[in-house]
């Protein structure tokens, strides 16, 4: 039998296996899905108090900065996509910015690239954006008083909260890296002893910073005492961020990336995230195929997905960076149906393509970020992904200010021309420069149908984020899964280079994986991919259905 026939027969055989669906959590009035149950509840309490989805998102973000310190933050940055029930969708960009003294060679030591400088030193810290971004979203669309939204975080930092088993283990794992910073050790250990599950973690310095933010808004972080403490820490340790850099930080409102997929409207994050463009490019390619008919987990679909991912991630590396520094990015072309036509002609049904190894490669990236999704009773939808980059970021707690600084500068390319087989890229669009934003993969996304909100989705996971979000959408739109099943289903990842499909342990039939190998794909099993937080509006009875990702512990779907 020719390979193609063998493949077809087997693909049909395995495609019909059905997935048992877990039941989603349902609610009428409002829902917050986040990676921390306390923070989800803080958000829903805001909805119950008459706040809207933006209010709830702001309160959830501040609460996560206290109760989920690996990724929740005020010392990092991120993106918020908002689809109001009435009016125009908008994206808020609060990505960190390079300080004024940044250069594209700042991570070289005697001409040699230094991973330590790039990812772990004070030179890895970007000017934080979270507080300014949340404040801007609240100024534009919030309805409750700002203090009301910061207050739960103040209380959690002051009175403390119960350390979960997950947090205790996460802190224990990370302390070896970050415990060398005295303020970090003081904040996240009991005089050097690890916090155990059930202990109460209080963060008084963080509480004081949050009070300044509650009282003074943006100035409570970017000016005055907080700014002074950040500058002092930087000056004492070879960092570059000054009070001027902090004062000059500006979040931005941007037009979301828009696409369509089988008549569904896709809204996602534009540059400096690559997420929206890569997502729409992949969806445009996949729209050409009978994804629903061939079934979840079929070799045909996994092959098509991997080929779409390969092509879109190659474009990501080649073209994308901060739009304020790369005015000529071909965004319209990359997200057009005509371009997807061109690309799909290069995809063979019976054979994997090859990613060119002569081209540049990817740097390592950690999977620590956090996403949360919010929908309110008016069906305003908010999708937020924000991050410190690595888990606990740079690991540097600002002494006296009680919050962790990001290491987001590591998302810039390491230096000009630094392209090599060991995983560095040195292409121009994403080299560091003063006041530039580093390229991201975060993909907070909203799907609508017939003018109505359908789905809010997003995930952490570094470069895997875009593919995780893609698969939650295919699972709902093509495979008819509910929100929980869409989150539970196995995931794959291909990012052009390395030329490899990574698949989740126990997520797919071994027969399917064999077919993919016959097609020429290199396969690698991984433990888990991403932590998606999904809300779907069930239009049959206008109920919200939440999918919580139990790949990690600690999250919840809070409802009202
Ligand atoms: O912006 C980015 O794409 C990365 N800094 C995100 C890091 C990340 O997702 C780590 N996450 N889980």
Coordinates of C-alpha atoms in Angstrom, one line a residue, residues 36-452:
X36 CA -5.6 31.4 41.7
X37 CA -8.8 30.8 43.6
X38 CA -8.5 33.8 45.9
X39 CA -7.9 36.1 42.9
X40 CA -10.8 34.7 40.9
X41 CA -13.1 35.4 43.9
X42 CA -11.8 38.9 44.3
X43 CA -12.8 39.5 40.7
X44 CA -16.3 38.1 41.1
X45 CA -16.8 40.1 44.3
X46 CA -16.2 43.2 42.2
X47 CA -18.9 42.1 39.7
X48 CA -21.3 41.5 42.6
X49 CA -20.5 45.0 43.8
X50 CA -21.8 46.4 40.5
X51 CA -18.4 46.5 38.8
X52 CA -17.9 45.6 35.1
X53 CA -15.5 43.2 33.5
X54 CA -12.7 45.7 33.4
X55 CA -13.1 46.5 37.1
X56 CA -13.0 42.8 37.9
X57 CA -10.0 42.3 35.7
X58 CA -8.1 45.1 37.5
X59 CA -8.9 43.8 40.9
X60 CA -8.0 40.2 39.9
X61 CA -4.7 41.4 38.5
X62 CA -3.8 43.2 41.7
X63 CA -4.8 40.2 43.8
X64 CA -2.8 37.8 41.7
X65 CA 0.3 40.0 42.4
X66 CA -0.1 39.0 46.0
X67 CA -1.4 35.4 45.9
X68 CA 0.3 34.1 42.7
X69 CA 3.7 35.7 43.0
X70 CA 5.4 33.5 40.3
X71 CA 3.5 35.4 37.5
X72 CA 0.9 37.7 39.0
X73 CA 2.7 41.1 39.3
X74 CA 3.0 44.8 39.6
X75 CA 6.7 44.6 38.5
X76 CA 6.1 43.1 35.1
X77 CA 3.9 43.8 32.1
X78 CA 1.3 42.4 29.8
X79 CA -1.7 42.8 27.5
X80 CA -5.5 43.2 27.9
X81 CA -8.0 42.7 25.1
X82 CA -11.4 44.1 25.8
X83 CA -14.6 43.5 23.8
X84 CA -17.4 45.6 25.1
X85 CA -20.9 44.4 24.6
X86 CA -21.5 47.7 22.8
X87 CA -18.9 49.7 21.0
X88 CA -15.4 49.1 19.6
X89 CA -13.0 46.4 20.9
X90 CA -9.6 47.7 22.1
X91 CA -6.3 46.3 23.2
X92 CA -4.2 47.7 26.1
X93 CA -0.5 47.3 25.7
X94 CA 1.4 47.5 29.0
X95 CA 4.5 45.6 27.9
X96 CA 7.7 46.5 29.7
X97 CA 10.0 49.0 27.9
X98 CA 13.8 49.1 27.7
X99 CA 15.3 51.8 29.8
X100 CA 16.9 54.9 28.1
X101 CA 20.4 53.6 28.5
X102 CA 19.7 50.2 26.9
X103 CA 21.7 49.1 23.9
X104 CA 21.6 46.1 21.6
X105 CA 25.0 45.0 22.9
X106 CA 24.2 45.4 26.6
X107 CA 24.3 41.6 27.3
X108 CA 27.8 41.0 25.8
X109 CA 30.7 40.6 28.2
X110 CA 34.1 41.2 26.4
X111 CA 32.2 40.6 23.1
X112 CA 30.7 37.3 24.3
X113 CA 27.0 36.8 24.9
X114 CA 26.1 36.3 28.5
X115 CA 22.9 34.4 29.3
X116 CA 23.3 35.4 33.0
X117 CA 23.3 39.2 32.1
X118 CA 20.5 38.8 29.6
X119 CA 18.1 36.7 31.7
X120 CA 19.0 36.9 35.4
X121 CA 20.9 40.1 36.2
X122 CA 19.6 43.6 36.9
X123 CA 20.2 44.2 33.2
X124 CA 17.3 41.8 32.5
X125 CA 14.7 44.1 34.0
X126 CA 12.4 46.1 31.8
X127 CA 10.5 49.2 33.0
X128 CA 7.3 47.6 34.4
X129 CA 4.0 48.4 32.7
X130 CA 1.4 46.6 34.7
X131 CA 0.2 49.4 37.1
X132 CA 0.0 52.0 34.3
X133 CA -1.8 49.6 32.0
X134 CA -4.4 48.5 34.5
X135 CA -4.9 52.2 35.4
X136 CA -5.4 53.1 31.8
X137 CA -7.9 50.3 31.2
X138 CA -9.8 51.5 34.3
X139 CA -9.7 55.1 33.3
X140 CA -11.1 54.3 29.9
X141 CA -13.7 51.7 30.9
X142 CA -13.8 51.1 34.7
X143 CA -16.8 52.1 36.8
X144 CA -16.0 51.4 40.5
X145 CA -13.5 53.6 42.4
X146 CA -9.8 52.7 41.8
X147 CA -9.2 52.3 45.6
X148 CA -12.0 49.7 45.7
X149 CA -10.2 47.6 43.1
X150 CA -6.7 47.7 44.8
X151 CA -8.1 47.3 48.3
X152 CA -8.5 43.5 48.3
X153 CA -4.8 43.1 47.3
X154 CA -3.8 45.5 50.1
X155 CA -5.8 43.3 52.5
X156 CA -4.3 40.1 51.2
X157 CA -0.8 41.5 51.5
X158 CA -1.3 42.9 55.0
X159 CA -3.3 40.2 56.6
X160 CA -1.7 37.4 54.6
X161 CA -3.2 34.4 53.0
X162 CA -2.9 30.7 53.4
X163 CA 0.0 29.2 51.4
X164 CA -1.2 26.3 49.2
X165 CA 0.7 23.1 48.5
X166 CA 1.3 24.4 45.0
X167 CA 2.8 27.7 46.1
X168 CA 4.9 26.0 48.8
X169 CA 6.4 23.6 46.3
X170 CA 6.9 26.3 43.7
X171 CA 8.7 28.6 46.2
X172 CA 10.8 25.7 47.4
X173 CA 11.9 24.8 43.8
X174 CA 12.8 28.4 43.0
X175 CA 14.5 29.6 46.1
X176 CA 17.8 28.2 45.0
X177 CA 17.8 30.7 42.1
X178 CA 16.1 33.7 43.7
X179 CA 17.0 33.3 47.4
X180 CA 20.4 34.9 46.8
X181 CA 18.7 38.3 46.8
X182 CA 18.2 39.2 50.5
X183 CA 14.9 41.0 50.1
X184 CA 13.5 38.0 48.1
X185 CA 14.6 35.5 50.7
X186 CA 13.1 37.7 53.5
X187 CA 9.8 38.0 51.7
X188 CA 9.4 34.4 50.5
X189 CA 10.9 32.3 53.4
X190 CA 10.4 32.2 57.1
X191 CA 13.9 33.4 58.2
X192 CA 15.3 31.0 55.6
X193 CA 12.9 28.2 56.3
X194 CA 10.5 27.3 53.4
X195 CA 6.8 28.2 53.8
X196 CA 4.7 25.0 54.2
X197 CA 1.2 24.5 53.0
X198 CA -1.2 26.1 55.5
X199 CA 1.3 28.8 56.6
X200 CA 0.2 32.4 56.4
X201 CA 2.2 34.5 54.0
X202 CA 2.2 38.2 54.8
X203 CA 3.9 40.8 52.6
X204 CA 4.0 44.1 54.5
X205 CA 6.3 46.0 52.1
X206 CA 4.1 45.0 49.2
X207 CA 1.1 46.1 51.2
X208 CA 2.7 49.6 51.6
X209 CA 3.4 49.8 47.9
X210 CA -0.2 48.8 47.1
X211 CA -1.5 51.5 49.5
X212 CA 0.6 54.1 47.6
X213 CA -0.9 52.8 44.3
X214 CA -4.4 52.8 45.8
X215 CA -4.1 56.4 47.0
X216 CA -2.0 58.0 44.2
X217 CA -2.8 55.8 41.2
X218 CA 0.0 55.6 38.6
X219 CA 2.2 58.1 40.6
X220 CA 2.1 55.7 43.5
X221 CA 4.3 53.4 41.5
X222 CA 6.1 55.4 38.9
X223 CA 7.0 58.4 41.1
X224 CA 7.8 59.1 44.8
X225 CA 8.9 56.4 47.2
X226 CA 8.3 53.3 44.9
X227 CA 10.3 54.8 42.1
X228 CA 13.1 55.9 44.4
X229 CA 13.3 52.3 45.8
X230 CA 13.5 50.8 42.3
X231 CA 16.2 53.3 41.2
X232 CA 18.2 52.6 44.4
X233 CA 18.2 48.9 43.8
X234 CA 19.2 49.4 40.2
X235 CA 22.1 51.8 40.9
X236 CA 23.5 49.5 43.6
X237 CA 23.6 46.5 41.3
X238 CA 24.5 47.7 37.8
X239 CA 21.0 48.0 36.6
X240 CA 19.9 50.8 34.2
X241 CA 16.4 51.8 35.2
X242 CA 16.1 55.4 36.6
X243 CA 13.3 57.4 38.0
X244 CA 13.2 59.2 34.6
X245 CA 12.6 55.9 32.9
X246 CA 9.8 55.1 35.3
X247 CA 8.1 58.5 34.9
X248 CA 8.4 58.2 31.1
X249 CA 6.7 54.8 31.0
X250 CA 3.5 54.9 28.9
X251 CA 1.0 52.1 28.2
X252 CA -0.7 52.2 24.8
X253 CA -4.2 51.6 23.4
X254 CA -3.9 49.6 20.2
X255 CA -6.3 48.3 17.6
X256 CA -6.7 44.5 18.1
X257 CA -5.6 42.1 15.4
X258 CA -8.8 41.0 13.7
X259 CA -9.4 37.9 11.7
X260 CA -12.2 35.6 10.8
X261 CA -12.4 31.8 11.1
X262 CA -15.4 30.0 9.5
X263 CA -17.5 33.2 10.1
X264 CA -16.4 33.6 13.7
X265 CA -14.7 36.9 14.5
X266 CA -11.3 36.7 16.1
X267 CA -9.9 39.6 18.2
X268 CA -6.4 39.3 19.6
X269 CA -3.2 41.1 20.6
X270 CA -1.3 43.1 18.1
X271 CA 2.5 43.8 18.2
X272 CA 4.5 44.1 20.3
X273 CA 2.9 40.7 20.8
X274 CA 3.3 38.3 17.9
X275 CA 0.3 36.4 19.3
X276 CA -2.6 37.8 17.3
X277 CA -0.8 37.8 13.9
X278 CA 0.5 34.3 14.3
X279 CA -2.9 33.0 15.5
X280 CA -4.8 34.6 12.6
X281 CA -2.2 33.3 10.1
X282 CA -2.6 29.8 11.4
X283 CA -6.4 30.0 11.5
X284 CA -6.5 31.3 7.9
X285 CA -4.5 28.3 6.8
X286 CA -6.5 25.7 8.8
X287 CA -9.8 27.2 7.5
X288 CA -9.1 25.5 4.2
X289 CA -9.4 22.0 5.6
X290 CA -12.3 19.9 7.0
X291 CA -11.0 20.1 10.6
X292 CA -14.3 19.1 12.1
X293 CA -14.9 16.2 9.7
X294 CA -11.5 14.7 10.2
X295 CA -11.9 14.9 14.0
X296 CA -9.9 15.9 17.1
X297 CA -6.6 14.1 17.4
X298 CA -6.6 12.8 13.8
X299 CA -3.2 12.5 12.2
X300 CA -4.5 14.6 9.3
X301 CA -5.4 17.5 11.5
X302 CA -2.3 17.3 13.7
X303 CA -0.2 17.3 10.5
X304 CA -2.0 20.3 9.1
X305 CA -1.7 22.1 12.4
X306 CA 2.0 21.5 12.7
X307 CA 2.5 22.7 9.1
X308 CA 0.5 25.9 9.8
X309 CA 2.5 26.4 13.0
X310 CA 5.8 25.9 11.2
X311 CA 5.0 28.6 8.6
X312 CA 3.5 31.2 11.0
X313 CA 6.3 30.9 13.6
X314 CA 8.9 31.3 10.8
X315 CA 7.2 34.6 9.9
X316 CA 7.1 35.6 13.5
X317 CA 10.9 35.3 13.8
X318 CA 11.5 37.1 10.5
X319 CA 9.2 40.1 10.7
X320 CA 7.8 40.9 14.2
X321 CA 8.9 43.3 16.9
X322 CA 7.8 46.5 18.6
X323 CA 5.6 48.4 16.0
X324 CA 6.9 51.7 17.2
X325 CA 10.3 50.7 16.0
X326 CA 9.3 48.5 13.0
X327 CA 6.8 50.6 11.1
X328 CA 6.9 48.4 8.0
X329 CA 5.9 45.1 9.5
X330 CA 3.7 43.3 6.9
X331 CA 0.8 42.8 9.3
X332 CA -2.0 43.0 6.7
X333 CA -0.2 40.6 4.4
X334 CA 0.5 38.0 7.1
X335 CA -3.1 38.1 8.3
X336 CA -4.7 38.0 4.8
X337 CA -6.6 35.1 3.3
X338 CA -4.6 35.5 0.1
X339 CA -1.3 34.8 2.0
X340 CA -2.9 31.7 3.6
X341 CA -3.7 30.5 0.1
X342 CA -0.1 30.9 -0.9
X343 CA 1.1 29.1 2.2
X344 CA -1.4 26.3 2.0
X345 CA -0.2 25.4 -1.5
X346 CA 3.2 24.5 0.0
X347 CA 1.7 22.0 2.5
X348 CA 1.7 18.4 1.3
X349 CA -0.9 15.9 2.7
X350 CA 1.6 13.0 2.7
X351 CA 4.8 14.5 3.9
X352 CA 6.1 16.9 6.5
X353 CA 7.9 20.0 5.3
X354 CA 11.4 20.7 6.6
X355 CA 12.3 23.9 8.6
X356 CA 15.5 25.2 7.2
X357 CA 18.3 24.7 9.8
X358 CA 20.5 27.2 8.1
X359 CA 18.2 29.9 9.3
X360 CA 18.1 31.3 12.8
X361 CA 17.0 29.3 15.8
X362 CA 15.1 30.1 19.0
X363 CA 16.3 30.9 22.4
X364 CA 15.1 29.0 25.5
X365 CA 12.1 30.5 27.2
X366 CA 10.4 29.7 30.4
X367 CA 6.7 28.8 30.7
X368 CA 5.7 31.1 33.6
X369 CA 3.1 33.7 32.9
X370 CA -0.5 33.9 33.9
X371 CA -3.8 34.4 32.0
X372 CA -7.3 35.2 33.3
X373 CA -10.6 35.6 31.5
X374 CA -13.6 37.7 32.7
X375 CA -17.1 38.1 31.5
X376 CA -19.8 40.2 33.2
X377 CA -23.6 40.2 33.1
X378 CA -23.7 42.7 30.1
X379 CA -21.4 40.2 28.3
X380 CA -18.4 42.5 28.2
X381 CA -15.4 40.2 27.7
X382 CA -11.9 40.8 29.1
X383 CA -8.8 38.7 28.3
X384 CA -5.6 39.4 30.2
X385 CA -2.2 37.8 30.0
X386 CA 0.6 39.3 32.0
X387 CA 4.0 38.1 33.2
X388 CA 7.3 38.6 34.9
X389 CA 8.8 36.4 32.1
X390 CA 10.4 33.6 34.2
X391 CA 8.6 32.2 37.2
X392 CA 9.3 34.9 39.8
X393 CA 10.9 37.0 37.0
X394 CA 14.4 38.2 37.7
X395 CA 13.9 36.9 41.3
X396 CA 14.8 40.4 42.5
X397 CA 12.4 41.8 45.1
X398 CA 12.8 45.6 45.4
X399 CA 14.0 46.1 49.0
X400 CA 11.4 48.0 51.0
X401 CA 8.8 47.8 48.1
X402 CA 8.0 44.1 48.4
X403 CA 7.4 43.2 44.7
X404 CA 9.4 41.1 42.2
X405 CA 11.0 42.7 39.2
X406 CA 10.5 41.1 35.7
X407 CA 13.4 39.7 33.6
X408 CA 11.5 40.6 30.4
X409 CA 14.5 42.1 28.6
X410 CA 15.4 38.5 28.0
X411 CA 12.6 38.6 25.3
X412 CA 14.8 40.9 23.2
X413 CA 17.2 39.1 20.9
X414 CA 20.6 38.7 22.7
X415 CA 22.6 40.8 20.3
X416 CA 23.1 41.8 16.6
X417 CA 23.9 38.9 14.4
X418 CA 24.0 36.5 17.3
X419 CA 22.4 33.7 15.4
X420 CA 23.7 30.2 16.1
X421 CA 22.8 26.6 16.4
X422 CA 22.6 26.6 20.1
X423 CA 19.4 28.6 20.1
X424 CA 20.1 32.3 19.8
X425 CA 18.6 34.7 17.3
X426 CA 20.0 38.0 16.3
X427 CA 17.6 39.4 13.8
X428 CA 16.9 43.2 13.7
X429 CA 13.2 43.7 14.4
X430 CA 13.6 42.5 18.0
X431 CA 17.0 44.0 19.1
X432 CA 17.0 46.1 22.2
X433 CA 16.9 49.9 21.9
X434 CA 16.0 52.7 24.3
X435 CA 12.3 52.8 25.1
X436 CA 11.6 49.8 22.9
X437 CA 9.2 47.0 23.8
X438 CA 10.4 43.4 23.5
X439 CA 8.5 40.9 21.3
X440 CA 6.0 38.7 23.1
X441 CA 4.0 35.6 22.4
X442 CA 1.2 36.4 24.8
X443 CA -2.2 36.0 23.1
X444 CA -5.2 37.2 25.1
X445 CA -8.0 36.5 22.6
X446 CA -11.7 36.9 22.3
X447 CA -14.0 35.1 19.8
X448 CA -17.4 36.5 18.7
X449 CA -20.2 35.1 16.5
X450 CA -23.0 37.1 14.8
X451 CA -21.9 40.2 16.8
X452 CA -22.1 38.4 20.1

